[in-house]
Short mmCIF file of C-alpha atoms in Angstrom, two decimals:
data_model
loop_
_atom_site.label_atom_id
_atom_site.label_comp_id
_atom_site.label_asym_id
_atom_site.label_seq_id
_atom_site.Cartn_x
_atom_site.Cartn_y
_atom_site.Cartn_z
CA MET A 21 -33.02 -47.65 -38.44
CA LEU A 22 -30.06 -46.06 -36.66
CA THR A 23 -30.63 -48.25 -33.62
CA LYS A 24 -30.63 -51.38 -35.76
CA LEU A 25 -27.52 -50.17 -37.58
CA GLY A 26 -25.81 -49.58 -34.25
CA LEU A 27 -26.63 -53.12 -33.19
CA ASN A 28 -25.26 -54.52 -36.44
CA LEU A 29 -22.04 -52.58 -36.01
CA ARG A 30 -21.64 -53.89 -32.47
CA TYR A 31 -22.08 -57.58 -33.30
CA PRO A 32 -18.54 -58.12 -34.69
CA PHE A 33 -17.05 -56.54 -31.56
CA VAL A 34 -19.19 -58.79 -29.36
CA PHE A 35 -17.92 -61.91 -31.11
CA LEU A 36 -14.32 -60.67 -31.11
CA GLY A 37 -14.62 -59.85 -27.41
CA PHE A 38 -16.06 -63.25 -26.64
CA PHE A 39 -13.32 -65.18 -28.43
CA SER A 40 -10.68 -62.97 -26.82
CA VAL A 41 -12.16 -63.89 -23.45
CA VAL A 42 -12.03 -67.61 -24.12
CA THR A 43 -8.37 -67.46 -25.16
CA ALA A 44 -7.22 -64.95 -22.51
CA CYS A 45 -8.75 -66.48 -19.38
CA THR A 46 -6.24 -69.23 -18.77
CA PRO A 47 -6.85 -71.61 -15.87
CA ALA A 48 -4.64 -71.32 -12.81
CA PRO A 49 -1.94 -73.95 -12.36
CA ASP A 50 -2.90 -76.96 -10.27
CA GLY A 51 -2.94 -76.19 -6.55
CA VAL A 52 -2.84 -72.41 -7.05
CA THR A 53 -5.82 -70.68 -5.41
CA VAL A 54 -4.63 -67.11 -6.05
CA PHE A 55 -3.39 -66.79 -9.64
CA ASP A 56 -1.65 -63.42 -9.86
CA PRO A 57 1.03 -63.41 -12.58
CA TYR A 58 0.65 -59.62 -12.98
CA GLU A 59 1.26 -58.81 -9.32
CA GLU A 60 3.95 -56.20 -9.95
CA GLN A 61 1.72 -54.19 -12.28
CA ASN A 62 -1.33 -54.79 -10.10
CA ARG A 63 0.44 -53.37 -7.06
CA GLN A 64 1.29 -50.20 -8.97
CA VAL A 65 -2.38 -49.79 -9.93
CA HIS A 66 -3.34 -50.52 -6.33
CA GLU A 67 -1.23 -47.64 -5.08
CA PHE A 68 -2.83 -45.36 -7.66
CA ASN A 69 -6.31 -46.47 -6.57
CA LYS A 70 -5.43 -45.83 -2.93
CA SER A 71 -4.34 -42.30 -3.77
CA VAL A 72 -7.58 -41.68 -5.67
CA PHE A 73 -9.64 -43.02 -2.76
CA ASN A 74 -7.82 -40.80 -0.26
CA SER A 75 -8.23 -37.78 -2.55
CA PHE A 76 -12.00 -38.29 -2.75
CA PHE A 77 -12.81 -39.40 0.77
CA GLY A 78 -9.82 -38.62 2.98
CA SER A 79 -8.43 -40.81 5.71
CA GLY A 80 -11.29 -42.53 7.51
CA GLY A 81 -13.76 -41.21 4.96
CA SER A 82 -15.06 -38.55 7.35
CA ASP A 83 -14.57 -35.62 4.93
CA THR A 84 -17.28 -36.55 2.47
CA GLU A 85 -20.95 -37.08 3.22
CA ILE A 86 -23.67 -37.38 0.57
CA PRO A 87 -27.24 -36.72 1.77
CA PRO A 88 -29.20 -40.01 1.93
CA GLU A 89 -32.03 -38.74 -0.29
CA ILE A 90 -29.55 -37.87 -3.07
CA ALA A 91 -27.61 -41.10 -2.60
CA ASP A 92 -30.77 -43.23 -2.80
CA THR A 93 -31.91 -41.47 -5.97
CA VAL A 94 -28.54 -41.99 -7.68
CA VAL A 95 -28.30 -45.65 -6.68
CA ASN A 96 -31.90 -46.38 -7.68
CA PHE A 97 -31.47 -44.84 -11.13
CA ALA A 98 -28.13 -46.57 -11.76
CA ASP A 99 -29.48 -49.92 -10.58
CA ASN A 100 -32.57 -49.60 -12.76
CA ILE A 101 -30.69 -48.93 -16.00
CA SER A 102 -28.63 -52.07 -15.37
CA MET A 103 -31.75 -54.27 -15.30
CA PRO A 104 -32.07 -54.90 -19.07
CA GLY A 105 -28.49 -56.19 -19.19
CA MET A 106 -29.08 -58.39 -16.15
CA ALA A 107 -32.28 -59.74 -17.70
CA LEU A 108 -30.36 -60.63 -20.86
CA ASN A 109 -27.65 -62.39 -18.86
CA GLY A 110 -30.33 -64.33 -17.02
CA LEU A 111 -31.58 -65.61 -20.36
CA LEU A 112 -28.04 -66.50 -21.48
CA GLN A 113 -27.56 -68.43 -18.24
CA GLY A 114 -30.85 -70.28 -18.60
CA ASN A 115 -32.13 -68.63 -15.43
CA PHE A 116 -35.51 -67.54 -16.77
CA GLU A 117 -36.97 -66.68 -13.37
CA ALA A 118 -34.17 -64.19 -12.67
CA ALA A 119 -34.48 -62.77 -16.20
CA LEU A 120 -38.22 -62.25 -15.79
CA THR A 121 -37.81 -60.67 -12.35
CA ASN A 122 -35.20 -58.18 -13.54
CA ALA A 123 -37.25 -57.34 -16.62
CA ALA A 124 -40.30 -56.76 -14.44
CA ARG A 125 -38.26 -54.55 -12.10
CA PHE A 126 -37.19 -52.40 -15.02
CA VAL A 127 -40.75 -52.01 -16.32
CA VAL A 128 -42.20 -51.18 -12.89
CA ASN A 129 -39.50 -48.73 -11.82
CA THR A 130 -39.24 -47.06 -15.22
CA THR A 131 -43.02 -46.68 -15.55
CA PHE A 132 -44.08 -45.93 -11.99
CA GLY A 133 -40.77 -44.98 -10.38
CA ILE A 134 -40.21 -41.81 -12.42
CA GLY A 135 -37.70 -43.37 -14.78
CA GLY A 136 -36.12 -45.42 -12.01
CA ILE A 137 -35.29 -42.83 -9.36
CA ALA A 138 -37.76 -44.59 -7.04
CA ASP A 139 -37.54 -48.33 -6.33
CA LEU A 140 -41.17 -49.42 -6.22
CA ALA A 141 -40.36 -52.89 -7.53
CA THR A 142 -38.66 -53.92 -4.29
CA GLU A 143 -41.74 -52.87 -2.34
CA LEU A 144 -43.74 -55.22 -4.58
CA GLY A 145 -41.41 -58.11 -3.79
CA LEU A 146 -39.42 -57.97 -7.02
CA GLU A 147 -35.91 -58.27 -5.61
CA GLU A 148 -32.95 -57.56 -7.88
CA GLN A 149 -31.30 -60.71 -9.21
CA GLU A 150 -27.75 -59.44 -9.56
CA THR A 151 -25.70 -60.94 -12.37
CA ASP A 152 -23.35 -60.01 -15.21
CA PHE A 153 -21.66 -61.50 -18.25
CA GLY A 154 -18.73 -62.54 -16.08
CA GLU A 155 -21.11 -64.92 -14.32
CA THR A 156 -22.49 -66.03 -17.68
CA LEU A 157 -18.96 -66.93 -18.76
CA ALA A 158 -18.42 -68.84 -15.51
CA ILE A 159 -21.59 -70.86 -16.10
CA TRP A 160 -20.41 -71.57 -19.63
CA GLY A 161 -17.17 -72.98 -18.21
CA VAL A 162 -14.71 -70.17 -18.99
CA PRO A 163 -11.92 -70.20 -16.36
CA GLU A 164 -11.50 -67.35 -13.87
CA GLY A 165 -8.13 -66.33 -15.29
CA ALA A 166 -5.57 -64.15 -13.57
CA TYR A 167 -6.34 -61.62 -10.85
CA LEU A 168 -6.35 -57.99 -12.00
CA GLU A 169 -6.54 -54.62 -10.30
CA LEU A 170 -8.03 -52.07 -12.66
CA PRO A 171 -7.55 -48.30 -12.45
CA ILE A 172 -10.54 -46.75 -10.61
CA LEU A 173 -12.64 -49.93 -11.08
CA GLY A 174 -10.58 -51.86 -8.54
CA PRO A 175 -10.31 -55.65 -8.06
CA SER A 176 -11.27 -57.98 -10.90
CA THR A 177 -10.20 -61.09 -12.78
CA GLU A 178 -9.59 -61.62 -16.49
CA ARG A 179 -13.00 -63.26 -16.80
CA ALA A 180 -14.82 -60.56 -14.83
CA PHE A 181 -13.09 -57.77 -16.75
CA ALA A 182 -13.91 -59.36 -20.09
CA GLY A 183 -17.48 -59.72 -18.86
CA ARG A 184 -17.64 -55.97 -18.23
CA ILE A 185 -16.55 -55.28 -21.79
CA VAL A 186 -19.09 -57.65 -23.31
CA ASP A 187 -21.82 -56.30 -21.01
CA SER A 188 -21.21 -52.83 -22.42
CA LEU A 189 -21.50 -54.13 -25.98
CA ILE A 190 -24.66 -56.22 -25.57
CA ASP A 191 -26.56 -53.98 -23.14
CA PRO A 192 -30.11 -53.72 -24.58
CA LEU A 193 -30.90 -50.48 -22.70
CA ASP A 194 -30.81 -48.43 -25.92
CA GLU A 195 -33.53 -50.63 -27.40
CA VAL A 196 -35.89 -50.91 -24.42
CA GLY A 197 -35.29 -47.77 -22.36
CA PHE A 198 -36.02 -44.09 -22.71
CA ALA A 199 -33.50 -41.77 -24.33
CA PHE A 200 -32.63 -40.02 -21.07
CA GLN A 201 -31.78 -43.37 -19.46
CA SER A 202 -29.26 -44.14 -22.19
CA ASP A 203 -27.93 -40.58 -22.23
CA TYR A 204 -27.17 -40.57 -18.49
CA SER A 205 -26.26 -44.24 -18.00
CA LEU A 206 -22.48 -43.70 -17.84
CA ALA A 207 -22.77 -40.66 -15.57
CA ALA A 208 -25.16 -42.56 -13.29
CA THR A 209 -22.80 -45.53 -13.04
CA ILE A 210 -19.89 -43.28 -12.08
CA ALA A 211 -22.04 -41.37 -9.61
CA LYS A 212 -23.15 -44.63 -8.01
CA ARG A 213 -19.53 -45.65 -7.44
CA ILE A 214 -18.87 -42.29 -5.76
CA VAL A 215 -21.92 -42.77 -3.55
CA ARG A 216 -20.87 -46.29 -2.59
CA GLY A 217 -17.36 -45.07 -1.90
CA SER A 218 -18.73 -42.42 0.43
CA GLN A 219 -21.03 -44.86 2.23
CA LEU A 220 -18.34 -47.51 2.70
CA SER A 221 -15.33 -45.23 3.05
CA GLY A 222 -14.67 -46.08 6.68
CA THR A 223 -14.66 -49.83 6.06
CA ILE A 224 -12.57 -49.57 2.91
CA ASP A 225 -10.13 -47.20 4.59
CA SER A 226 -9.59 -49.74 7.38
CA VAL A 227 -8.58 -52.34 4.77
CA LEU A 228 -6.38 -49.97 2.78
CA SER A 229 -4.71 -48.23 5.73
CA GLU A 230 -4.67 -50.72 8.58
CA SER A 231 -3.65 -53.91 6.78
CA ALA A 232 0.01 -54.90 6.80
CA ASP A 233 -0.36 -55.61 3.06
CA SER A 234 -3.49 -53.88 1.77
CA TYR A 235 -3.02 -55.26 -1.75
CA ALA A 236 -2.96 -58.89 -0.60
CA GLN A 237 -5.86 -58.29 1.80
CA GLN A 238 -8.02 -56.67 -0.87
CA ARG A 239 -7.18 -59.43 -3.36
CA LEU A 240 -8.18 -62.13 -0.89
CA ILE A 241 -11.43 -60.40 0.07
CA TYR A 242 -12.45 -59.82 -3.54
CA LEU A 243 -11.70 -63.36 -4.69
CA GLN A 244 -13.53 -64.88 -1.72
CA ASN A 245 -16.61 -62.77 -2.35
CA ARG A 246 -16.66 -63.27 -6.12
CA ARG A 247 -16.27 -67.02 -5.82
CA PHE A 248 -19.02 -67.13 -3.22
CA GLU A 249 -21.33 -65.18 -5.55
CA LEU A 250 -20.65 -67.78 -8.24
CA GLY A 251 -21.19 -70.66 -5.82
CA THR A 252 -17.59 -71.87 -5.76
CA THR A 253 -16.66 -71.09 -2.15
CA PRO A 254 -18.37 -71.79 1.22
CA GLU A 255 -20.52 -68.98 2.62
CA GLU A 256 -18.57 -68.73 5.86
CA GLU A 257 -15.40 -67.87 3.91
CA ALA A 258 -16.95 -64.91 2.09
CA VAL A 259 -16.99 -61.68 4.07
CA ASP A 260 -16.48 -58.74 1.77
CA PRO A 261 -16.66 -55.09 2.87
CA TYR A 262 -16.27 -54.22 -0.85
CA ASP A 263 -19.38 -56.15 -1.89
CA GLU A 264 -21.51 -53.06 -2.56
CA LEU A 265 -18.70 -51.14 -4.22
CA PHE A 266 -17.08 -53.85 -6.33
CA GLY A 267 -19.76 -56.53 -6.39
CA ASP A 268 -22.04 -54.75 -8.84
CA PRO A 269 -21.70 -55.20 -12.59
#
């Protein structure tokens, strides 16, 4: 009963979020490939994010090392609890094969992978079909909107950011998962970002510290990768060292 009540209470916010997305994600002017009307504010957030990165990982990322066995466990668990949401987005996109694959991954890893800390589904050939509500909006024709840099979360767009919000509201994990998966979902997501930051710290540091304009470089890399993921840019143009850190929903 409480679960159903929680769903009913969330529905108005889902619809409000969706309509806010449609009105907020304005298309870029003709001929503009990088739409960044909030650049001044974005650059301030970028400097904050750089300071946070350096505080956690240090210059070059050599100060922090997470044991591989712990890192794999954290990433596996965080990836597994995202599967119900990805399966739902697959259905919303009309991609039933991806939806079924992600649903099967969740069942296999939750049942036989000790709640998801082991990734047995990949060994069985069930590869993760990564997606999110931002991609769902893109398929539905919602424009990319302006570029954003979010505190801690990093590069995004209006559409991708709105997709994150809606994903959090429609995530069916509470209905299909175990209680401990829901209880630790936020902590696992944060822990995964820390793990990815540790693993990719050297590459990210080279972009943030060695670029003449790290903000512009990061913006270009993110947009190229995101557009490639959505099928709107040629493969040879998409090389993103942030893919693992910022490419996940």
